[in-house]
Amino acid sequence: MGDAVDVVLAQWRRERPDVDPWPMGVIGRISRLSRLLDRELKEFFAGHGLEGWEFDVLATLRRAGSPYELTAGALNRAAMVTSGAITNRIDRLAAKELVERVPDGTDRRSVRVRLTERGLATVDELVGLHVANEARLLAGLDPGERDQLVSTLRGLLESMGDTSLE
């Protein structure tokens, strides 16, 4: 049995036997998997009254450690979005009382974004459920396959220069 990408590759092999479509197989599967995972995660977070990007910002602040705050620039680098997008995200999370802006103690020109008590409680409540949901999504892989996949994906990300959040 094959997957949907196998059908596409067979069509290309039939129509263009002079072109080896193996890269399409890898990229196509990663793209399809990304869409499937995005849909599953969107449903999970919606069930908890959040959007995925909201959880990402809350989790980034939580991982920073106490007092659970970062500059908007640091959040921007972690989220890989434009500065306008991160400002909008912070505004929306602040309106939900999940984060607050606080003056930077060392640089008066800078503002830090901090989890509120409500934001901390929200992310702490969800992180275990989120990890369990992701484990469910990966249940089709045995431990050896998971380790191999992690290594392979890490190598691909490193080869493309994605080695740091900074």
Coordinates of C-alpha atoms in Angstrom, one line a residue:
M1 CA 0.0 0.0 0.0
G2 CA 1.2 3.5 -0.7
D3 CA 0.3 7.0 0.2
A4 CA -1.1 9.9 -1.9
V5 CA 2.4 11.0 -2.8
D6 CA 3.2 7.6 -4.4
V7 CA 0.3 8.3 -6.8
V8 CA 1.8 11.6 -7.8
L9 CA 5.3 10.2 -8.2
A10 CA 3.9 7.3 -10.4
Q11 CA 2.2 9.9 -12.6
W12 CA 5.4 11.9 -13.0
R13 CA 7.4 8.7 -13.8
R14 CA 4.9 7.9 -16.5
E15 CA 4.7 11.4 -18.0
R16 CA 8.3 12.4 -17.6
P17 CA 10.5 9.2 -17.3
D18 CA 13.5 11.4 -17.9
V19 CA 13.1 13.2 -14.5
D20 CA 13.7 11.4 -11.2
P21 CA 11.0 12.8 -8.9
W22 CA 12.5 11.6 -5.6
P23 CA 12.8 15.1 -4.2
M24 CA 9.0 15.6 -4.8
G25 CA 8.5 12.5 -2.7
V26 CA 10.3 13.9 0.3
I27 CA 9.0 17.5 0.0
G28 CA 5.5 16.4 -0.9
R29 CA 5.3 14.1 2.2
I30 CA 6.7 16.8 4.5
S31 CA 4.2 19.3 3.1
R32 CA 1.3 16.9 3.4
L33 CA 2.3 15.9 6.9
S34 CA 2.7 19.6 7.8
R35 CA -0.9 20.3 6.7
L36 CA -2.3 17.3 8.5
L37 CA -0.4 18.1 11.7
D38 CA -1.5 21.8 11.5
R39 CA -5.1 20.7 11.2
E40 CA -4.8 18.4 14.2
L41 CA -3.1 21.0 16.3
K42 CA -5.6 23.7 15.3
E43 CA -8.4 21.5 16.5
F44 CA -6.7 20.6 19.7
F45 CA -6.0 24.3 20.6
A46 CA -9.4 25.4 19.5
G47 CA -10.8 22.9 22.0
H48 CA -9.0 24.8 24.7
G49 CA -10.0 28.2 23.5
L50 CA -6.7 29.1 21.9
E51 CA -5.1 29.4 18.5
G52 CA -1.8 27.6 17.9
W53 CA 0.2 30.8 17.7
E54 CA -1.2 31.9 21.1
F55 CA 0.1 28.7 22.7
D56 CA 3.4 29.2 21.0
V57 CA 3.9 32.6 22.5
L58 CA 2.8 31.5 25.9
A59 CA 5.0 28.4 25.7
T60 CA 8.0 30.5 24.6
L61 CA 7.6 32.8 27.6
R62 CA 7.1 29.8 29.9
R63 CA 10.3 28.1 28.6
A64 CA 12.2 31.4 29.3
G65 CA 11.9 30.6 33.1
S66 CA 10.8 32.9 35.9
P67 CA 9.8 35.7 35.6
Y68 CA 8.5 34.3 32.3
E69 CA 9.3 37.4 30.2
L70 CA 11.1 38.2 27.0
T71 CA 11.6 41.3 24.8
A72 CA 9.3 41.5 21.8
G73 CA 12.4 41.0 19.6
A74 CA 13.2 37.7 21.3
L75 CA 9.6 36.6 20.8
N76 CA 9.8 37.7 17.2
R77 CA 12.9 35.6 16.5
A78 CA 11.3 32.6 18.2
A79 CA 8.1 32.9 16.2
M80 CA 9.8 33.7 12.9
V81 CA 7.2 36.3 12.0
T82 CA 7.4 40.0 11.2
S83 CA 7.7 42.6 13.9
G84 CA 4.2 43.9 13.1
A85 CA 2.8 40.4 13.5
I86 CA 4.4 39.9 16.9
T87 CA 3.1 43.3 18.0
N88 CA -0.4 42.2 16.9
R89 CA 0.0 38.9 18.7
I90 CA 1.1 40.5 21.9
D91 CA -1.8 43.0 21.7
R92 CA -4.3 40.1 21.3
L93 CA -2.8 38.1 24.1
A94 CA -2.8 41.2 26.4
A95 CA -6.5 41.8 25.6
K96 CA -7.1 38.2 26.8
E97 CA -5.1 39.0 30.0
L98 CA -2.6 36.2 29.2
V99 CA 0.4 38.5 28.9
E100 CA 1.4 42.0 30.0
R101 CA 3.9 44.6 28.8
V102 CA 6.3 45.7 31.5
P103 CA 9.1 48.3 31.4
D104 CA 12.6 46.8 30.9
G105 CA 14.5 47.4 34.2
T106 CA 17.8 48.0 32.4
D107 CA 16.8 49.8 29.2
R108 CA 14.1 52.5 29.5
R109 CA 13.5 52.4 25.7
S110 CA 12.6 48.7 25.8
V111 CA 9.5 46.8 26.9
R112 CA 9.3 43.2 28.0
V113 CA 6.4 40.8 27.5
R114 CA 5.5 38.8 30.6
L115 CA 3.1 36.0 31.3
T116 CA 0.3 37.0 33.7
E117 CA -0.8 34.6 36.4
R118 CA -3.7 33.6 34.1
G119 CA -1.2 33.1 31.2
L120 CA 1.1 31.0 33.3
A121 CA -1.9 28.9 34.6
T122 CA -3.1 28.4 31.0
V123 CA 0.2 27.3 29.6
D124 CA 0.9 25.0 32.5
E125 CA -2.5 23.4 32.2
L126 CA -2.1 22.8 28.5
V127 CA 1.5 21.8 28.0
G128 CA 1.1 18.2 29.4
L129 CA -2.1 17.8 27.3
H130 CA -0.3 19.2 24.2
V131 CA 2.6 16.7 24.6
A132 CA 0.2 13.8 25.0
N133 CA -1.7 14.9 21.9
E134 CA 1.6 15.1 19.9
A135 CA 2.5 11.6 21.2
R136 CA -0.9 10.4 19.9
L137 CA -0.1 11.9 16.5
L138 CA 3.2 10.1 16.4
A139 CA 1.9 6.8 17.8
G140 CA 2.4 5.1 14.4
L141 CA 6.2 5.2 14.9
D142 CA 8.1 2.8 17.1
P143 CA 10.9 4.3 19.3
G144 CA 13.6 3.5 16.8
E145 CA 11.7 5.1 14.0
R146 CA 11.1 8.2 16.1
D147 CA 14.8 8.5 16.9
Q148 CA 15.8 8.1 13.3
L149 CA 13.2 10.6 12.2
V150 CA 14.4 13.1 14.8
S151 CA 18.0 12.7 13.6
T152 CA 17.1 13.0 9.9
L153 CA 15.0 16.1 10.4
R154 CA 17.6 17.7 12.6
G155 CA 20.2 17.1 9.9
L156 CA 18.0 18.6 7.3
L157 CA 17.2 21.7 9.4
E158 CA 20.9 22.1 10.2
S159 CA 21.8 21.8 6.5
M160 CA 19.4 24.7 5.8
G161 CA 20.9 26.9 8.5
D162 CA 18.1 26.5 11.1
T163 CA 20.4 26.0 14.1
S164 CA 19.2 28.6 16.6
L165 CA 16.2 30.6 17.8
E166 CA 18.5 33.7 18.1

